[in-house]
Amino acid sequence: MGRLFVTLGSLAVRAWIFTLQVVGAFVKLVGIRLFSLDPATLVGDVEQKCGRKLSIATNPVWMDGLRLVASRTNTECDESQLSGRWLRENYVKWSIVKPLIAAECALARHPQISDVSISRPVFITGAGRNGSTLLQDLMCCYRGVRYLRIPECMDPAPLDGSRDLDPIWRQERQKFWKDYVSINEGGVMDLSGHSHRLTDSSPEECVLLLSKYLFWFPLVTFGGNCDGVEWSLSQPDFTHHAYRMYKRELQLLLYFDQMIDGVDTDSVKLVLKCPLHTVYHNIIRKVFPDALIVRLHRDPVDMTTSFCAMFETLRKVYSTKTSHDPLHLGEAKLKWVSLTCNRMVEEGVVDGTIDVRYLDLKKDPVGTCAMIAEAAGLNHNEVVEQKIVSCLKERFRQRESAHRPGPSYYGLSPTAVRQDLQEYCDMFKV
């Protein structure tokens, strides 16, 4: 029955997207411009439906970020790409604006969360496509580890509604998750072989949670370069504020664990993963002074090519003008990999940081996890090792291979890439 629902949901989404494409092609042919995304209207529509105001919308820096997202859409989606506009508009409304309203309400109701401690959180970072998801899954085999799930990245509460959550918002989140499954597992956006399987209980990275403030996901996904990161780096005070809010949402999550489930939060170890954290290590160390940062390293050519293959699939959903251009993707993803690798070179060797090579993780996953566990204060034992081995077997069983074109397809020269990032390759021995 569940599979039937996913199939029917997928067909409905596909039919709607096809209808928008047909209408878009017609209106472009006759020279009509239907609409453009307007940030104030987006926020106003959601506020009206929720019956609540969004406080952060009064922050001019946050609104500038939302304007950047709208500008990207209006520039890259012409009238023949109404499906891309529809998906983008709905993403901004229901994955950014509405979760922010819910988060603001929850934080206002529970000011006592400031007393919740976050002890020695583990941040798994690096450029991405470097084994970070594998490492996070393996570290979650340890007793006392807490990770984020996709629904909790929207706001810190489960889908079953057993915690203090607005009933209307709970229904919207349940609907959002069902639609999300229909799109991702029903074939509308097939990331098989490019990404881990998406479920409502598997470990997920924090990109969605922080994207509510810094617009990482929409700008990285909708656009073709590092606009979102460059924008946030140009606003250091606001970015610091965003990480403080991120910490408060994590505290809210742990508070609910404590109050509802009786969890001793002092013994909980958060394991948080997101490649985008890599350029904000300095802010992370200020907001989480005792954080353990694990930087993963891999051959930059392999990382860039893997990024290109994944985003080539991902961006087809949003129908942007440049999304299907492999040379554009190669340039954009190389820019990101270069930015993050050079940031790590500038940092050098830092206290409270562990460097792990992707090849070492693959060669000795148990030993790599044991090393990180010791630094994080986690208990490594035979039971954990058995869980790690079982996790590896399950991942291997579920793994789906996907055809990935070589670097040349994306206009990448392996020799040139390695020469440009020679210092990174030498420093971290990749």
CSV table of C-alpha atoms in Angstrom, one decimal:
chain,number,residue,atom,x,y,z
A,1,MET,CA,0.0,0.0,0.0
A,2,GLY,CA,2.8,2.4,0.9
A,3,ARG,CA,4.6,1.6,-2.4
A,4,LEU,CA,1.3,2.3,-4.3
A,5,PHE,CA,1.0,5.7,-2.6
A,6,VAL,CA,4.5,6.6,-3.6
A,7,THR,CA,3.9,5.6,-7.2
A,8,LEU,CA,0.6,7.5,-7.4
A,9,GLY,CA,2.1,10.5,-5.7
A,10,SER,CA,5.0,10.4,-8.2
A,11,LEU,CA,2.7,10.2,-11.2
A,12,ALA,CA,0.6,13.2,-9.9
A,13,VAL,CA,3.8,15.3,-9.4
A,14,ARG,CA,5.0,14.3,-12.9
A,15,ALA,CA,1.7,15.2,-14.5
A,16,TRP,CA,1.6,18.6,-12.8
A,17,ILE,CA,5.2,19.3,-13.9
A,18,PHE,CA,4.4,18.2,-17.4
A,19,THR,CA,1.3,20.5,-17.5
A,20,LEU,CA,3.3,23.4,-16.4
A,21,GLN,CA,5.9,22.8,-19.0
A,22,VAL,CA,3.3,22.7,-21.8
A,23,VAL,CA,1.7,25.9,-20.6
A,24,GLY,CA,5.1,27.5,-20.2
A,25,ALA,CA,6.1,26.6,-23.7
A,26,PHE,CA,2.8,28.2,-25.1
A,27,VAL,CA,3.1,31.4,-23.1
A,28,LYS,CA,6.7,31.9,-24.2
A,29,LEU,CA,5.7,31.3,-27.8
A,30,VAL,CA,3.1,34.1,-27.7
A,31,GLY,CA,5.3,36.4,-25.7
A,32,ILE,CA,3.4,36.6,-22.4
A,33,ARG,CA,5.3,36.9,-19.1
A,34,LEU,CA,3.2,35.3,-16.4
A,35,PHE,CA,5.0,36.1,-13.1
A,36,SER,CA,8.2,36.5,-11.3
A,37,LEU,CA,9.1,35.5,-7.8
A,38,ASP,CA,8.8,38.3,-5.2
A,39,PRO,CA,10.3,37.8,-1.7
A,40,ALA,CA,7.8,40.0,0.1
A,41,THR,CA,4.9,38.2,-1.6
A,42,LEU,CA,6.4,34.8,-0.7
A,43,VAL,CA,6.7,35.7,3.0
A,44,GLY,CA,3.2,37.4,3.0
A,45,ASP,CA,1.5,34.3,1.6
A,46,VAL,CA,2.9,32.0,4.2
A,47,GLU,CA,2.3,34.4,7.1
A,48,GLN,CA,-1.3,34.8,6.0
A,49,LYS,CA,-1.8,31.0,5.9
A,50,CYS,CA,-0.1,30.4,9.2
A,51,GLY,CA,-1.8,33.4,10.9
A,52,ARG,CA,1.6,34.4,12.3
A,53,LYS,CA,4.3,36.9,11.5
A,54,LEU,CA,7.9,35.9,10.6
A,55,SER,CA,10.2,38.0,12.9
A,56,ILE,CA,13.4,37.4,10.9
A,57,ALA,CA,11.7,38.9,7.8
A,58,THR,CA,12.3,42.3,9.5
A,59,ASN,CA,16.1,41.6,9.2
A,60,PRO,CA,17.3,43.4,6.1
A,61,VAL,CA,20.3,40.9,5.6
A,62,TRP,CA,18.0,37.9,5.7
A,63,MET,CA,15.7,39.6,3.2
A,64,ASP,CA,18.7,40.3,0.9
A,65,GLY,CA,19.4,36.6,0.9
A,66,LEU,CA,15.8,35.8,0.0
A,67,ARG,CA,16.0,38.4,-2.8
A,68,LEU,CA,19.1,36.6,-4.1
A,69,VAL,CA,17.2,33.3,-4.3
A,70,ALA,CA,14.3,35.0,-6.1
A,71,SER,CA,16.7,36.8,-8.5
A,72,ARG,CA,18.3,33.5,-9.4
A,73,THR,CA,14.9,32.0,-10.2
A,74,ASN,CA,13.8,35.0,-12.2
A,75,THR,CA,17.0,35.1,-14.2
A,76,GLU,CA,17.5,31.4,-14.9
A,77,CYS,CA,13.9,30.2,-15.5
A,78,ASP,CA,12.1,31.7,-18.5
A,79,GLU,CA,8.4,31.2,-19.2
A,80,SER,CA,9.0,27.8,-20.7
A,81,GLN,CA,10.2,26.6,-17.3
A,82,LEU,CA,7.2,27.1,-15.1
A,83,SER,CA,7.7,23.8,-13.5
A,84,GLY,CA,11.1,24.9,-12.2
A,85,ARG,CA,9.5,28.1,-10.9
A,86,TRP,CA,6.7,26.3,-9.2
A,87,LEU,CA,9.1,23.9,-7.5
A,88,ARG,CA,11.3,26.7,-6.4
A,89,GLU,CA,8.5,28.9,-5.1
A,90,ASN,CA,7.0,26.0,-3.1
A,91,TYR,CA,10.4,25.1,-1.7
A,92,VAL,CA,11.0,28.6,-0.4
A,93,LYS,CA,7.5,28.8,1.1
A,94,TRP,CA,7.3,25.5,2.8
A,95,SER,CA,11.0,24.6,3.4
A,96,ILE,CA,12.3,27.9,4.5
A,97,VAL,CA,9.6,30.5,5.5
A,98,LYS,CA,7.1,28.2,7.2
A,99,PRO,CA,9.7,26.2,9.2
A,100,LEU,CA,11.1,29.5,10.4
A,101,ILE,CA,7.7,30.6,11.7
A,102,ALA,CA,7.4,27.2,13.5
A,103,ALA,CA,10.9,27.5,14.9
A,104,GLU,CA,10.3,31.0,16.1
A,105,CYS,CA,7.1,29.9,17.9
A,106,ALA,CA,8.7,26.9,19.5
A,107,LEU,CA,11.8,28.9,20.7
A,108,ALA,CA,9.5,31.6,22.1
A,109,ARG,CA,7.5,28.9,24.0
A,110,HIS,CA,10.6,27.3,25.5
A,111,PRO,CA,13.1,30.0,26.7
A,112,GLN,CA,14.5,27.5,29.1
A,113,ILE,CA,16.4,25.7,26.3
A,114,SER,CA,19.3,28.0,26.9
A,115,ASP,CA,20.2,25.8,29.9
A,116,VAL,CA,20.5,22.7,27.7
A,117,SER,CA,24.2,21.8,27.3
A,118,ILE,CA,25.7,20.6,24.1
A,119,SER,CA,28.9,18.8,25.1
A,120,ARG,CA,31.7,18.2,22.6
A,121,PRO,CA,29.6,18.0,19.4
A,122,VAL,CA,31.3,16.3,16.4
A,123,PHE,CA,31.2,18.1,13.1
A,124,ILE,CA,32.0,16.0,10.0
A,125,THR,CA,33.2,18.4,7.3
A,126,GLY,CA,35.3,18.6,4.1
A,127,ALA,CA,34.5,19.6,0.5
A,128,GLY,CA,31.9,16.8,0.1
A,129,ARG,CA,31.6,13.6,-1.9
A,130,ASN,CA,34.4,12.3,0.3
A,131,GLY,CA,32.8,9.6,2.5
A,132,SER,CA,31.2,12.0,5.0
A,133,THR,CA,27.9,10.2,4.8
A,134,LEU,CA,29.6,6.8,5.3
A,135,LEU,CA,31.5,8.2,8.3
A,136,GLN,CA,28.4,9.7,9.9
A,137,ASP,CA,26.5,6.4,9.5
A,138,LEU,CA,29.3,4.5,11.2
A,139,MET,CA,29.7,7.0,14.0
A,140,CYS,CA,26.0,6.6,14.7
A,141,CYS,CA,26.7,3.0,15.8
A,142,TYR,CA,28.1,4.4,19.1
A,143,ARG,CA,25.9,4.4,22.2
A,144,GLY,CA,24.7,7.9,23.1
A,145,VAL,CA,25.2,9.5,19.6
A,146,ARG,CA,22.4,11.7,18.4
A,147,TYR,CA,22.0,12.7,14.8
A,148,LEU,CA,19.5,14.8,12.8
A,149,ARG,CA,16.7,13.3,10.7
A,150,ILE,CA,15.3,15.0,7.7
A,151,PRO,CA,12.0,16.0,9.3
A,152,GLU,CA,14.0,17.4,12.3
A,153,CYS,CA,16.0,19.5,9.9
A,154,MET,CA,12.7,21.4,9.2
A,155,ASP,CA,12.1,21.9,12.9
A,156,PRO,CA,13.1,19.9,16.0
A,157,ALA,CA,10.0,17.7,16.4
A,158,PRO,CA,9.0,14.2,15.1
A,159,LEU,CA,6.4,13.4,12.5
A,160,ASP,CA,4.2,11.5,15.0
A,161,GLY,CA,3.3,14.8,16.7
A,162,SER,CA,4.0,13.5,20.2
A,163,ARG,CA,5.8,16.6,21.2
A,164,ASP,CA,4.8,20.2,21.7
A,165,LEU,CA,4.0,21.2,18.1
A,166,ASP,CA,1.4,23.3,16.5
A,167,PRO,CA,-1.3,20.9,15.1
A,168,ILE,CA,-1.6,22.7,11.7
A,169,TRP,CA,2.1,22.8,11.2
A,170,ARG,CA,2.3,19.1,12.1
A,171,GLN,CA,-0.1,18.2,9.4
A,172,GLU,CA,1.8,20.4,6.9
A,173,ARG,CA,5.1,18.6,7.8
A,174,GLN,CA,3.4,15.2,7.3
A,175,LYS,CA,2.2,16.2,3.9
A,176,PHE,CA,5.6,17.7,3.0
A,177,TRP,CA,7.3,14.4,3.9
A,178,LYS,CA,4.9,12.3,1.9
A,179,ASP,CA,5.4,14.6,-1.1
A,180,TYR,CA,9.2,14.5,-0.5
A,181,VAL,CA,9.1,10.7,-0.6
A,182,SER,CA,7.0,10.8,-3.8
A,183,ILE,CA,9.5,13.0,-5.6
A,184,ASN,CA,12.7,11.4,-4.4
A,185,GLU,CA,11.7,7.7,-4.4
A,186,GLY,CA,9.0,7.8,-7.0
A,187,GLY,CA,11.4,8.6,-9.8
A,188,VAL,CA,10.7,12.4,-10.3
A,189,MET,CA,14.2,13.1,-8.9
A,190,ASP,CA,16.2,9.9,-9.2
A,191,LEU,CA,19.4,10.2,-7.2
A,192,SER,CA,20.1,6.4,-7.1
A,193,GLY,CA,23.8,5.8,-7.0
A,194,HIS,CA,24.5,9.4,-6.3
A,195,SER,CA,23.1,9.8,-2.8
A,196,HIS,CA,22.1,7.7,0.3
A,197,ARG,CA,18.6,6.5,0.5
A,198,LEU,CA,16.3,9.1,2.0
A,199,THR,CA,14.0,8.0,4.9
A,200,ASP,CA,12.4,9.8,7.8
A,201,SER,CA,14.7,8.0,10.3
A,202,SER,CA,18.1,7.9,8.7
A,203,PRO,CA,20.9,10.3,9.6
A,204,GLU,CA,20.9,13.5,7.5
A,205,GLU,CA,23.1,16.5,7.2
A,206,CYS,CA,22.3,19.9,8.6
A,207,VAL,CA,22.1,21.8,5.3
A,208,LEU,CA,18.3,22.1,5.4
A,209,LEU,CA,18.3,23.4,9.0
A,210,LEU,CA,20.9,26.1,8.3
A,211,SER,CA,19.4,26.9,4.9
A,212,LYS,CA,16.5,28.5,6.6
A,213,TYR,CA,18.9,31.3,7.6
A,214,LEU,CA,21.7,31.2,5.1
A,215,PHE,CA,19.9,29.9,2.0
A,216,TRP,CA,22.6,27.3,1.2
A,217,PHE,CA,20.5,24.6,-0.3
A,218,PRO,CA,18.3,26.7,-2.7
A,219,LEU,CA,21.3,28.7,-3.9
A,220,VAL,CA,23.6,25.7,-4.4
A,221,THR,CA,20.8,23.7,-6.0
A,222,PHE,CA,19.1,26.3,-8.0
A,223,GLY,CA,22.2,28.2,-9.1
A,224,GLY,CA,25.5,27.0,-10.6
A,225,ASN,CA,28.2,28.4,-8.3
A,226,CYS,CA,29.0,29.5,-4.7
A,227,ASP,CA,26.6,32.5,-4.6
A,228,GLY,CA,25.1,31.4,-1.2
A,229,VAL,CA,28.4,30.9,0.5
A,230,GLU,CA,29.9,34.0,-0.9
A,231,TRP,CA,26.9,36.0,0.2
A,232,SER,CA,27.0,34.6,3.7
A,233,LEU,CA,30.8,35.2,4.0
A,234,SER,CA,30.2,38.8,3.1
A,235,GLN,CA,27.8,39.0,6.1
A,236,PRO,CA,29.9,37.7,9.0
A,237,ASP,CA,27.8,39.1,11.8
A,238,PHE,CA,24.6,37.7,10.4
A,239,THR,CA,26.3,34.3,9.7
A,240,HIS,CA,27.4,34.2,13.3
A,241,HIS,CA,23.8,35.0,14.3
A,242,ALA,CA,22.6,32.1,12.0
A,243,TYR,CA,24.9,29.7,13.8
A,244,ARG,CA,23.6,30.8,17.2
A,245,MET,CA,20.1,30.2,16.0
A,246,TYR,CA,21.2,26.8,14.7
A,247,LYS,CA,22.5,26.0,18.1
A,248,ARG,CA,19.3,27.1,19.8
A,249,GLU,CA,17.3,24.7,17.5
A,250,LEU,CA,19.7,21.9,18.4
A,251,GLN,CA,19.1,22.7,22.1
A,252,LEU,CA,15.4,22.6,21.5
A,253,LEU,CA,15.8,19.2,19.9
A,254,LEU,CA,17.7,17.9,23.0
A,255,TYR,CA,15.2,19.6,25.3
A,256,PHE,CA,12.4,17.6,23.8
A,257,ASP,CA,14.5,14.4,24.0
A,258,GLN,CA,14.9,15.2,27.7
A,259,MET,CA,11.4,16.2,28.6
A,260,ILE,CA,9.4,13.7,26.5
A,261,ASP,CA,11.8,10.7,26.3
A,262,GLY,CA,13.7,11.1,29.5
A,263,VAL,CA,17.0,11.2,27.8
A,264,ASP,CA,20.0,12.4,29.8
A,265,THR,CA,21.2,15.1,27.4
A,266,ASP,CA,24.5,15.5,29.3
A,267,SER,CA,25.5,12.1,28.0
A,268,VAL,CA,24.3,12.7,24.4
A,269,LYS,CA,26.9,13.3,21.6
A,270,LEU,CA,25.6,15.2,18.6
A,271,VAL,CA,27.2,14.0,15.3
A,272,LEU,CA,26.5,16.7,12.7
A,273,LYS,CA,27.5,16.5,9.0
A,274,CYS,CA,27.5,19.0,6.2
A,275,PRO,CA,30.2,20.0,3.7
A,276,LEU,CA,29.1,23.6,3.9
A,277,HIS,CA,30.3,23.8,7.5
A,278,THR,CA,33.8,23.7,6.1
A,279,VAL,CA,34.1,27.4,5.3
A,280,TYR,CA,32.7,28.4,8.7
A,281,HIS,CA,35.0,26.5,11.0
A,282,ASN,CA,36.0,29.7,12.7
A,283,ILE,CA,32.4,30.5,13.6
A,284,ILE,CA,31.7,26.9,14.7
A,285,ARG,CA,34.6,27.2,17.2
A,286,LYS,CA,33.1,30.4,18.6
A,287,VAL,CA,29.5,29.1,18.9
A,288,PHE,CA,30.6,25.5,20.0
A,289,PRO,CA,34.0,26.1,21.8
A,290,ASP,CA,34.6,22.4,22.6
A,291,ALA,CA,33.5,21.1,19.2
A,292,LEU,CA,35.5,18.3,17.5
A,293,ILE,CA,35.8,19.0,13.8
A,294,VAL,CA,36.6,16.0,11.6
A,295,ARG,CA,37.9,17.1,8.1
A,296,LEU,CA,37.6,14.5,5.4
A,297,HIS,CA,40.0,14.6,2.4
A,298,ARG,CA,39.8,13.0,-1.0
A,299,ASP,CA,41.4,13.5,-4.5
A,300,PRO,CA,39.9,16.9,-5.7
A,301,VAL,CA,39.3,15.4,-9.2
A,302,ASP,CA,37.2,12.6,-7.8
A,303,MET,CA,35.2,14.9,-5.5
A,304,THR,CA,34.5,17.4,-8.3
A,305,THR,CA,33.4,14.8,-10.8
A,306,SER,CA,31.1,13.1,-8.3
A,307,PHE,CA,29.6,16.5,-7.4
A,308,CYS,CA,28.9,17.2,-11.0
A,309,ALA,CA,27.2,13.8,-11.6
A,310,MET,CA,24.9,14.3,-8.6
A,311,PHE,CA,23.9,17.9,-9.3
A,312,GLU,CA,23.4,17.1,-13.0
A,313,THR,CA,20.5,14.8,-11.8
A,314,LEU,CA,19.4,17.1,-9.1
A,315,ARG,CA,19.0,20.3,-11.1
A,316,LYS,CA,17.0,18.7,-13.9
A,317,VAL,CA,14.1,18.9,-11.5
A,318,TYR,CA,14.3,22.7,-11.4
A,319,SER,CA,14.7,23.2,-15.2
A,320,THR,CA,17.3,26.0,-15.1
A,321,LYS,CA,18.8,27.2,-18.3
A,322,THR,CA,22.3,26.1,-17.3
A,323,SER,CA,21.5,23.0,-15.3
A,324,HIS,CA,22.1,20.6,-18.2
A,325,ASP,CA,25.3,22.1,-19.4
A,326,PRO,CA,28.1,19.8,-18.2
A,327,LEU,CA,30.8,22.4,-18.7
A,328,HIS,CA,28.9,24.9,-16.5
A,329,LEU,CA,28.6,22.2,-13.8
A,330,GLY,CA,32.2,21.4,-14.0
A,331,GLU,CA,33.2,25.1,-13.5
A,332,ALA,CA,30.7,25.6,-10.7
A,333,LYS,CA,31.6,22.5,-8.7
A,334,LEU,CA,35.3,23.0,-9.2
A,335,LYS,CA,34.9,26.5,-7.8
A,336,TRP,CA,33.3,25.0,-4.6
A,337,VAL,CA,35.9,22.3,-4.2
A,338,SER,CA,38.7,24.8,-4.6
A,339,LEU,CA,37.1,27.2,-2.1
A,340,THR,CA,36.7,24.5,0.6
A,341,CYS,CA,40.1,22.9,0.0
A,342,ASN,CA,41.9,26.3,0.1
A,343,ARG,CA,40.1,27.2,3.3
A,344,MET,CA,41.4,24.0,4.9
A,345,VAL,CA,44.9,24.8,3.7
A,346,GLU,CA,44.7,28.3,5.2
A,347,GLU,CA,43.6,26.7,8.5
A,348,GLY,CA,46.4,24.2,8.6
A,349,VAL,CA,46.6,21.9,11.5
A,350,VAL,CA,44.3,23.1,14.3
A,351,ASP,CA,43.7,21.9,17.9
A,352,GLY,CA,40.4,20.2,18.2
A,353,THR,CA,40.5,19.0,14.6
A,354,ILE,CA,41.1,15.5,13.1
A,355,ASP,CA,42.0,14.9,9.5
A,356,VAL,CA,40.9,11.7,7.8
A,357,ARG,CA,41.7,10.6,4.3
A,358,TYR,CA,38.9,9.0,2.3
A,359,LEU,CA,41.2,6.1,1.3
A,360,ASP,CA,42.0,5.4,5.0
A,361,LEU,CA,38.3,5.4,5.9
A,362,LYS,CA,37.6,2.8,3.2
A,363,LYS,CA,40.7,0.7,4.1
A,364,ASP,CA,40.1,0.7,7.9
A,365,PRO,CA,36.7,2.0,8.8
A,366,VAL,CA,36.7,0.4,12.3
A,367,GLY,CA,40.1,1.9,13.2
A,368,THR,CA,39.2,5.3,11.8
A,369,CYS,CA,36.0,5.4,13.9
A,370,ALA,CA,37.9,4.2,17.0
A,371,MET,CA,40.3,7.1,16.6
A,372,ILE,CA,37.5,9.7,16.3
A,373,ALA,CA,35.6,8.1,19.2
A,374,GLU,CA,38.5,8.4,21.5
A,375,ALA,CA,38.8,12.1,20.7
A,376,ALA,CA,35.1,12.6,21.1
A,377,GLY,CA,34.8,10.8,24.4
A,378,LEU,CA,32.8,7.9,23.0
A,379,ASN,CA,33.2,4.3,24.3
A,380,HIS,CA,34.6,2.0,21.6
A,381,ASN,CA,34.1,-1.7,22.2
A,382,GLU,CA,33.3,-5.0,20.5
A,383,VAL,CA,29.6,-4.3,20.4
A,384,VAL,CA,30.2,-1.1,18.5
A,385,GLU,CA,32.6,-2.9,16.1
A,386,GLN,CA,29.9,-5.5,15.3
A,387,LYS,CA,27.4,-2.7,14.6
A,388,ILE,CA,29.9,-1.0,12.3
A,389,VAL,CA,30.5,-4.2,10.4
A,390,SER,CA,26.7,-4.8,10.1
A,391,CYS,CA,26.3,-1.2,8.9
A,392,LEU,CA,28.9,-1.6,6.2
A,393,LYS,CA,27.3,-4.8,5.0
A,394,GLU,CA,23.9,-3.2,4.8
A,395,ARG,CA,25.3,-0.2,2.9
A,396,PHE,CA,27.0,-2.5,0.5
A,397,ARG,CA,23.8,-4.4,0.0
A,398,GLN,CA,21.7,-1.3,-0.7
A,399,ARG,CA,24.3,0.4,-2.8
A,400,GLU,CA,23.1,1.2,-6.3
A,401,SER,CA,25.7,1.9,-9.0
A,402,ALA,CA,25.2,4.9,-11.3
A,403,HIS,CA,26.9,5.8,-14.5
A,404,ARG,CA,29.3,8.7,-13.8
A,405,PRO,CA,30.9,10.4,-16.8
A,406,GLY,CA,34.6,11.1,-16.5
A,407,PRO,CA,36.2,14.5,-15.7
A,408,SER,CA,36.6,15.4,-19.4
A,409,TYR,CA,32.8,15.3,-19.9
A,410,TYR,CA,32.6,18.2,-17.4
A,411,GLY,CA,35.5,20.1,-18.9
A,412,LEU,CA,37.9,19.1,-16.1
A,413,SER,CA,41.5,18.4,-16.6
A,414,PRO,CA,42.7,16.1,-13.8
A,415,THR,CA,46.3,17.4,-14.2
A,416,ALA,CA,45.2,21.1,-14.1
A,417,VAL,CA,42.9,20.5,-11.1
A,418,ARG,CA,45.6,18.8,-9.1
A,419,GLN,CA,48.1,21.5,-10.0
A,420,ASP,CA,45.8,24.3,-8.9
A,421,LEU,CA,45.2,22.4,-5.6
A,422,GLN,CA,48.7,21.1,-5.2
A,423,GLU,CA,49.2,22.6,-1.8
A,424,TYR,CA,46.0,20.9,-0.6
A,425,CYS,CA,47.0,17.5,-2.1
A,426,ASP,CA,50.5,17.7,-0.5
A,427,MET,CA,49.3,18.9,2.9
A,428,PHE,CA,46.6,16.2,3.3
A,429,LYS,CA,48.4,13.5,1.2
A,430,VAL,CA,45.7,12.9,-1.3
